[in-house]
Structure formats: C-alpha cells, structure tokens
PDB file of C-alpha atoms in Angstrom:
ATOM      1  CA  MET A   1      13.865  65.593-209.287  1.00  0.00           C
ATOM      2  CA  ASP A   2      15.122  62.508-211.059  1.00  0.00           C
ATOM      3  CA  PRO A   3      15.119  59.405-208.840  1.00  0.00           C
ATOM      4  CA  SER A   4      18.344  58.139-210.402  1.00  0.00           C
ATOM      5  CA  SER A   5      20.168  61.368-209.514  1.00  0.00           C
ATOM      6  CA  SER A   6      19.159  61.094-205.877  1.00  0.00           C
ATOM      7  CA  SER A   7      20.540  57.572-205.633  1.00  0.00           C
ATOM      8  CA  THR A   8      23.874  58.628-207.108  1.00  0.00           C
ATOM      9  CA  ALA A   9      24.001  61.652-204.800  1.00  0.00           C
ATOM     10  CA  SER A  10      23.440  59.521-201.772  1.00  0.00           C
ATOM     11  CA  ALA A  11      26.087  57.072-202.890  1.00  0.00           C
ATOM     12  CA  SER A  12      28.656  59.811-203.376  1.00  0.00           C
ATOM     13  CA  ALA A  13      27.798  61.624-200.120  1.00  0.00           C
ATOM     14  CA  PRO A  14      30.085  60.875-197.218  1.00  0.00           C
ATOM     15  CA  ALA A  15      28.837  58.294-194.763  1.00  0.00           C
ATOM     16  CA  PRO A  16      27.635  59.635-191.421  1.00  0.00           C
ATOM     17  CA  ALA A  17      30.392  59.936-188.863  1.00  0.00           C
ATOM     18  CA  ALA A  18      31.043  56.811-186.888  1.00  0.00           C
ATOM     19  CA  SER A  19      30.331  56.784-183.206  1.00  0.00           C
ATOM     20  CA  THR A  20      32.714  58.918-181.189  1.00  0.00           C
ATOM     21  CA  TYR A  21      33.855  55.776-179.373  1.00  0.00           C
ATOM     22  CA  SER A  22      35.424  53.007-181.363  1.00  0.00           C
ATOM     23  CA  SER A  23      34.405  49.432-180.777  1.00  0.00           C
ATOM     24  CA  ASP A  24      37.915  48.724-179.473  1.00  0.00           C
ATOM     25  CA  SER A  25      37.671  51.091-176.487  1.00  0.00           C
ATOM     26  CA  GLY A  26      34.145  50.050-175.494  1.00  0.00           C
ATOM     27  CA  GLY A  27      33.075  53.513-174.415  1.00  0.00           C
ATOM     28  CA  PRO A  28      33.036  55.145-171.009  1.00  0.00           C
ATOM     29  CA  ALA A  29      31.961  51.950-169.248  1.00  0.00           C
ATOM     30  CA  ALA A  30      35.094  50.159-170.426  1.00  0.00           C
ATOM     31  CA  ALA A  31      37.265  53.112-169.444  1.00  0.00           C
ATOM     32  CA  LEU A  32      35.697  53.166-165.983  1.00  0.00           C
ATOM     33  CA  SER A  33      36.125  49.406-165.664  1.00  0.00           C
ATOM     34  CA  ALA A  34      39.800  49.675-166.622  1.00  0.00           C
ATOM     35  CA  ALA A  35      40.339  52.492-164.125  1.00  0.00           C
ATOM     36  CA  VAL A  36      38.684  50.480-161.350  1.00  0.00           C
ATOM     37  CA  ALA A  37      40.796  47.417-162.220  1.00  0.00           C
ATOM     38  CA  THR A  38      43.985  49.503-162.150  1.00  0.00           C
ATOM     39  CA  ALA A  39      43.066  51.079-158.817  1.00  0.00           C
ATOM     40  CA  SER A  40      42.202  47.649-157.421  1.00  0.00           C
ATOM     41  CA  ARG A  41      45.582  46.242-158.508  1.00  0.00           C
ATOM     42  CA  ARG A  42      47.435  49.168-156.954  1.00  0.00           C
ATOM     43  CA  PHE A  43      45.476  48.835-153.717  1.00  0.00           C
ATOM     44  CA  GLN A  44      46.158  45.089-153.589  1.00  0.00           C
ATOM     45  CA  HIS A  45      49.853  45.794-154.198  1.00  0.00           C
ATOM     46  CA  LEU A  46      49.887  48.179-151.214  1.00  0.00           C
ATOM     47  CA  LEU A  47      48.137  45.570-149.067  1.00  0.00           C
ATOM     48  CA  ASP A  48      50.657  42.922-150.122  1.00  0.00           C
ATOM     49  CA  ARG A  49      53.561  45.215-149.279  1.00  0.00           C
ATOM     50  CA  SER A  50      52.078  46.001-145.843  1.00  0.00           C
ATOM     51  CA  THR A  51      51.653  42.346-144.856  1.00  0.00           C
ATOM     52  CA  PRO A  52      55.048  41.830-143.144  1.00  0.00           C
ATOM     53  CA  HIS A  53      54.862  45.145-141.229  1.00  0.00           C
ATOM     54  CA  VAL A  54      52.634  43.928-138.402  1.00  0.00           C
ATOM     55  CA  GLY A  55      53.563  46.565-135.834  1.00  0.00           C
ATOM     56  CA  ARG A  56      53.199  49.465-138.259  1.00  0.00           C
ATOM     57  CA  ARG A  57      49.828  48.199-139.477  1.00  0.00           C
ATOM     58  CA  TRP A  58      48.440  47.966-135.953  1.00  0.00           C
ATOM     59  CA  LEU A  59      49.912  51.350-135.060  1.00  0.00           C
ATOM     60  CA  GLY A  60      48.173  52.851-138.088  1.00  0.00           C
ATOM     61  CA  LEU A  61      44.948  51.174-136.994  1.00  0.00           C
ATOM     62  CA  ALA A  62      45.336  52.716-133.542  1.00  0.00           C
ATOM     63  CA  GLY A  63      45.574  56.115-135.224  1.00  0.00           C
ATOM     64  CA  GLY A  64      42.392  55.388-137.178  1.00  0.00           C
ATOM     65  CA  VAL A  65      40.588  54.316-134.009  1.00  0.00           C
ATOM     66  CA  LEU A  66      41.678  57.555-132.347  1.00  0.00           C
ATOM     67  CA  VAL A  67      40.343  59.597-135.286  1.00  0.00           C
ATOM     68  CA  TYR A  68      37.005  57.765-135.097  1.00  0.00           C
ATOM     69  CA  ALA A  69      36.806  58.207-131.311  1.00  0.00           C
ATOM     70  CA  LEU A  70      37.512  61.933-131.613  1.00  0.00           C
ATOM     71  CA  ARG A  71      34.900  62.281-134.362  1.00  0.00           C
ATOM     72  CA  ALA A  72      32.252  60.460-132.289  1.00  0.00           C
ATOM     73  CA  TRP A  73      33.192  62.472-129.176  1.00  0.00           C
ATOM     74  CA  PHE A  74      32.996  65.887-130.821  1.00  0.00           C
ATOM     75  CA  VAL A  75      29.824  65.084-132.763  1.00  0.00           C
ATOM     76  CA  GLY A  76      28.270  63.694-129.587  1.00  0.00           C
ATOM     77  CA  GLY A  77      26.169  60.958-131.097  1.00  0.00           C
ATOM     78  CA  TYR A  78      26.136  57.954-133.393  1.00  0.00           C
ATOM     79  CA  TYR A  79      25.954  55.565-130.448  1.00  0.00           C
ATOM     80  CA  ILE A  80      24.163  52.912-132.503  1.00  0.00           C
ATOM     81  CA  VAL A  81      26.974  52.999-135.073  1.00  0.00           C
ATOM     82  CA  THR A  82      29.579  52.609-132.334  1.00  0.00           C
ATOM     83  CA  TYR A  83      27.603  49.806-130.697  1.00  0.00           C
ATOM     84  CA  ALA A  84      27.269  47.917-133.988  1.00  0.00           C
ATOM     85  CA  LEU A  85      30.993  48.433-134.560  1.00  0.00           C
ATOM     86  CA  GLY A  86      31.705  46.984-131.110  1.00  0.00           C
ATOM     87  CA  ILE A  87      29.554  43.901-131.786  1.00  0.00           C
ATOM     88  CA  TYR A  88      31.289  43.354-135.124  1.00  0.00           C
ATOM     89  CA  LEU A  89      34.733  43.693-133.514  1.00  0.00           C
ATOM     90  CA  LEU A  90      33.734  41.177-130.841  1.00  0.00           C
ATOM     91  CA  ASN A  91      32.759  38.676-133.557  1.00  0.00           C
ATOM     92  CA  LEU A  92      36.084  39.243-135.302  1.00  0.00           C
ATOM     93  CA  LEU A  93      37.970  38.750-132.029  1.00  0.00           C
ATOM     94  CA  ILE A  94      36.229  35.442-131.361  1.00  0.00           C
ATOM     95  CA  ALA A  95      37.099  34.220-134.861  1.00  0.00           C
ATOM     96  CA  PHE A  96      40.700  35.388-134.338  1.00  0.00           C
ATOM     97  CA  LEU A  97      41.002  33.456-131.072  1.00  0.00           C
ATOM     98  CA  SER A  98      39.344  30.276-132.365  1.00  0.00           C
ATOM     99  CA  PRO A  99      41.135  27.398-134.074  1.00  0.00           C
ATOM    100  CA  GLN A 100      40.399  26.742-137.721  1.00  0.00           C
ATOM    101  CA  VAL A 101      39.065  23.282-136.891  1.00  0.00           C
ATOM    102  CA  ASP A 102      36.959  23.343-133.756  1.00  0.00           C
ATOM    103  CA  PRO A 103      38.104  20.444-131.510  1.00  0.00           C
ATOM    104  CA  GLU A 104      34.611  20.082-130.063  1.00  0.00           C
ATOM    105  CA  LEU A 105      33.120  19.619-133.519  1.00  0.00           C
ATOM    106  CA  ALA A 106      35.929  17.227-134.475  1.00  0.00           C
ATOM    107  CA  GLU A 107      35.145  15.065-131.433  1.00  0.00           C
ATOM    108  CA  VAL A 108      31.445  14.964-132.280  1.00  0.00           C
ATOM    109  CA  LEU A 109      32.195  13.929-135.854  1.00  0.00           C
ATOM    110  CA  GLY A 110      34.623  11.283-134.605  1.00  0.00           C
ATOM    111  CA  GLU A 111      37.650  12.762-136.321  1.00  0.00           C
ATOM    112  CA  GLY A 112      39.551  13.008-133.058  1.00  0.00           C
ATOM    113  CA  PRO A 113      41.024  16.138-131.536  1.00  0.00           C
ATOM    114  CA  ALA A 114      42.601  18.530-134.036  1.00  0.00           C
ATOM    115  CA  LEU A 115      44.958  19.963-131.425  1.00  0.00           C
ATOM    116  CA  PRO A 116      47.500  17.992-129.344  1.00  0.00           C
ATOM    117  CA  THR A 117      46.163  17.244-125.870  1.00  0.00           C
ATOM    118  CA  ARG A 118      49.258  15.585-124.347  1.00  0.00           C
ATOM    119  CA  SER A 119      52.933  16.463-124.473  1.00  0.00           C
ATOM    120  CA  SER A 120      53.636  13.199-126.309  1.00  0.00           C
ATOM    121  CA  ASP A 121      51.278  14.160-129.158  1.00  0.00           C
ATOM    122  CA  GLU A 122      52.633  15.390-132.446  1.00  0.00           C
ATOM    123  CA  PHE A 123      53.280  19.154-132.546  1.00  0.00           C
ATOM    124  CA  ARG A 124      50.631  20.981-134.537  1.00  0.00           C
ATOM    125  CA  PRO A 125      50.836  24.734-134.800  1.00  0.00           C
ATOM    126  CA  PHE A 126      47.771  26.749-133.912  1.00  0.00           C
ATOM    127  CA  VAL A 127      45.936  27.765-137.082  1.00  0.00           C
ATOM    128  CA  ARG A 128      43.402  30.527-136.572  1.00  0.00           C
ATOM    129  CA  ARG A 129      39.951  30.601-138.073  1.00  0.00           C
ATOM    130  CA  LEU A 130      40.627  34.259-138.969  1.00  0.00           C
ATOM    131  CA  PRO A 131      44.290  35.000-139.815  1.00  0.00           C
ATOM    132  CA  GLU A 132      45.972  38.077-138.342  1.00  0.00           C
ATOM    133  CA  PHE A 133      46.090  40.040-141.582  1.00  0.00           C
ATOM    134  CA  LYS A 134      42.416  39.454-142.383  1.00  0.00           C
ATOM    135  CA  PHE A 135      41.576  40.333-138.778  1.00  0.00           C
ATOM    136  CA  TRP A 136      43.432  43.641-139.112  1.00  0.00           C
ATOM    137  CA  TYR A 137      41.991  44.387-142.553  1.00  0.00           C
ATOM    138  CA  SER A 138      38.427  43.665-141.419  1.00  0.00           C
ATOM    139  CA  ILE A 139      38.846  46.021-138.473  1.00  0.00           C
ATOM    140  CA  VAL A 140      40.219  48.768-140.726  1.00  0.00           C
ATOM    141  CA  LYS A 141      37.280  48.389-143.115  1.00  0.00           C
ATOM    142  CA  ALA A 142      34.813  48.435-140.210  1.00  0.00           C
ATOM    143  CA  PHE A 143      36.254  51.650-138.787  1.00  0.00           C
ATOM    144  CA  CYS A 144      36.299  53.303-142.216  1.00  0.00           C
ATOM    145  CA  ILE A 145      32.642  52.416-142.785  1.00  0.00           C
ATOM    146  CA  ALA A 146      31.661  53.571-139.289  1.00  0.00           C
ATOM    147  CA  PHE A 147      33.598  56.819-139.783  1.00  0.00           C
ATOM    148  CA  GLY A 148      31.775  57.430-143.062  1.00  0.00           C
ATOM    149  CA  MET A 149      28.427  56.770-141.392  1.00  0.00           C
ATOM    150  CA  THR A 150      29.064  59.565-138.887  1.00  0.00           C
ATOM    151  CA  PHE A 151      28.618  62.076-141.703  1.00  0.00           C
ATOM    152  CA  PHE A 152      24.979  61.060-142.297  1.00  0.00           C
ATOM    153  CA  SER A 153      22.403  62.174-139.742  1.00  0.00           C
ATOM    154  CA  VAL A 154      20.105  59.247-140.558  1.00  0.00           C
ATOM    155  CA  PHE A 155      22.451  56.982-138.537  1.00  0.00           C
ATOM    156  CA  ASP A 156      22.359  59.268-135.480  1.00  0.00           C
ATOM    157  CA  VAL A 157      19.552  57.473-133.665  1.00  0.00           C
ATOM    158  CA  PRO A 158      18.879  58.978-130.222  1.00  0.00           C
ATOM    159  CA  VAL A 159      19.498  56.290-127.594  1.00  0.00           C
ATOM    160  CA  PHE A 160      20.584  56.194-123.967  1.00  0.00           C
ATOM    161  CA  TRP A 161      24.212  55.172-124.523  1.00  0.00           C
ATOM    162  CA  PRO A 162      25.001  53.823-120.999  1.00  0.00           C
ATOM    163  CA  ILE A 163      22.545  50.971-121.594  1.00  0.00           C
ATOM    164  CA  LEU A 164      24.287  50.070-124.852  1.00  0.00           C
ATOM    165  CA  LEU A 165      27.679  50.224-123.143  1.00  0.00           C
ATOM    166  CA  PHE A 166      26.485  48.047-120.262  1.00  0.00           C
ATOM    167  CA  TYR A 167      24.960  45.514-122.639  1.00  0.00           C
ATOM    168  CA  TRP A 168      28.151  45.378-124.715  1.00  0.00           C
ATOM    169  CA  VAL A 169      30.321  44.857-121.601  1.00  0.00           C
ATOM    170  CA  VAL A 170      28.047  42.016-120.423  1.00  0.00           C
ATOM    171  CA  LEU A 171      28.114  40.444-123.896  1.00  0.00           C
ATOM    172  CA  PHE A 172      31.903  40.771-124.076  1.00  0.00           C
ATOM    173  CA  THR A 173      32.346  39.211-120.619  1.00  0.00           C
ATOM    174  CA  VAL A 174      30.064  36.251-121.302  1.00  0.00           C
ATOM    175  CA  THR A 175      31.561  35.607-124.740  1.00  0.00           C
ATOM    176  CA  MET A 176      35.154  35.811-123.557  1.00  0.00           C
ATOM    177  CA  LYS A 177      34.423  33.586-120.556  1.00  0.00           C
ATOM    178  CA  ARG A 178      33.024  30.946-122.901  1.00  0.00           C
ATOM    179  CA  GLN A 179      36.040  31.299-125.208  1.00  0.00           C
ATOM    180  CA  ILE A 180      38.539  31.010-122.337  1.00  0.00           C
ATOM    181  CA  LEU A 181      36.765  27.908-120.991  1.00  0.00           C
ATOM    182  CA  HIS A 182      36.966  26.431-124.499  1.00  0.00           C
ATOM    183  CA  MET A 183      40.725  27.173-124.583  1.00  0.00           C
ATOM    184  CA  VAL A 184      41.241  25.538-121.185  1.00  0.00           C
ATOM    185  CA  LYS A 185      39.140  22.481-122.048  1.00  0.00           C
ATOM    186  CA  TYR A 186      40.984  21.768-125.296  1.00  0.00           C
ATOM    187  CA  ARG A 187      44.383  23.055-124.100  1.00  0.00           C
ATOM    188  CA  TYR A 188      45.261  25.520-126.814  1.00  0.00           C
ATOM    189  CA  VAL A 189      46.700  29.018-126.644  1.00  0.00           C
ATOM    190  CA  PRO A 190      45.968  31.290-129.619  1.00  0.00           C
ATOM    191  CA  PHE A 191      49.067  33.431-129.098  1.00  0.00           C
ATOM    192  CA  THR A 192      52.623  32.671-130.161  1.00  0.00           C
ATOM    193  CA  PHE A 193      54.419  35.048-127.804  1.00  0.00           C
ATOM    194  CA  GLY A 194      56.890  33.060-125.734  1.00  0.00           C
ATOM    195  CA  LYS A 195      55.859  29.684-127.139  1.00  0.00           C
ATOM    196  CA  GLN A 196      58.597  27.137-127.644  1.00  0.00           C
ATOM    197  CA  VAL A 197      58.667  25.912-131.193  1.00  0.00           C
ATOM    198  CA  PRO A 198      60.268  22.470-131.680  1.00  0.00           C
TER     199      PRO A 198
END
C-alpha cells in the first residue's frame, strides 16, 4: 500500500465522534451538582417561608416526635440512640435559654454586665445564644437522623434502659438547676411571654 494514499485516506475520513457530553454541560457530575443546588434552593425557600409560622412549625415537630416515639416503642430498642438524642436536645435547650453574651464572662473580662441589672438601666432585649428558628431546625434534624438510625441494627446496642433514663433525668435536673441559678443571679428571663416592652 502506498504511504501517501494512507495519509490522504486518514485526512478524508471523518474524525472520531466527540465525547457524548459537551464541555459546556460538564458531564453527569455537573448535572448532579446543578440538581443538588436546585433542591437546596427550594428547600431553603421552604424554610424561609416557614419562619413566621412558629406554632405550626412546633406542631409539626410534635408530630415528628410522636412518629419517632412510636417507632422506638414498636421496635423495642435503640435506647442508645434515644439517649444520645436526649443529651443533644438538652445541649440545645441550654443554648436556647442562655444569653448571647454571658454576663459572667463579661464581668470577668471587665466589660460590665451585658444585661440590665436595675430598673433604671437601659432596656436591652434578651438575645439568645441559639435563636428560636435554629433551635427548632436543629431539633427537627436530630429527630430525622435518629429516626433514620432506627432502621439499622448496628445502632441497636443492648443496654438496660432504666439506668440511661435515670442518668438523663439526673443530668437534666443538675443542668437546669445551674441554668436557673444563673438566670436568678443575673436577673434575666429568656421568655417574652407577658413581658412589658417599653
């Protein structure tokens, strides 16, 4: 075969087909990334729309808690998951009841009390360390994760659940006592029900 004929044949032959994905689309990874971004935007839009509906959000959470409780009751296990959920909820509650700037820490640093201590002091509204919406959202996420864990037997560790319950009650009592003493010492109330606003 003549070498010159092979070079002309290869030049006239059609080029191999380009990749099935163009460089503009980026392939399946880009499509997946776009789908995740769209779903994330839609989810954030739903969260934004639910923000002013406090009562409905907490009512929905109560329904979710009931579903989790029924699942744990009928399965008859997953006490470690429930205990860990209880500890996490206790931490969230403490952050929800605490002021954003701890008055005890402010006194130590010499910045003065962050909350008014006398009636003649300037009115400063109570600002939580963990806002109500983030508190609610964190609880919802925790219950969803715990509910998902009840479908995997690896998390069903056999334990004597009354000991866990007793330990959680003691921990809750001690923690709440400390938090209430902190509220009394620095004269702040983390709730706005019935408060007079100037």
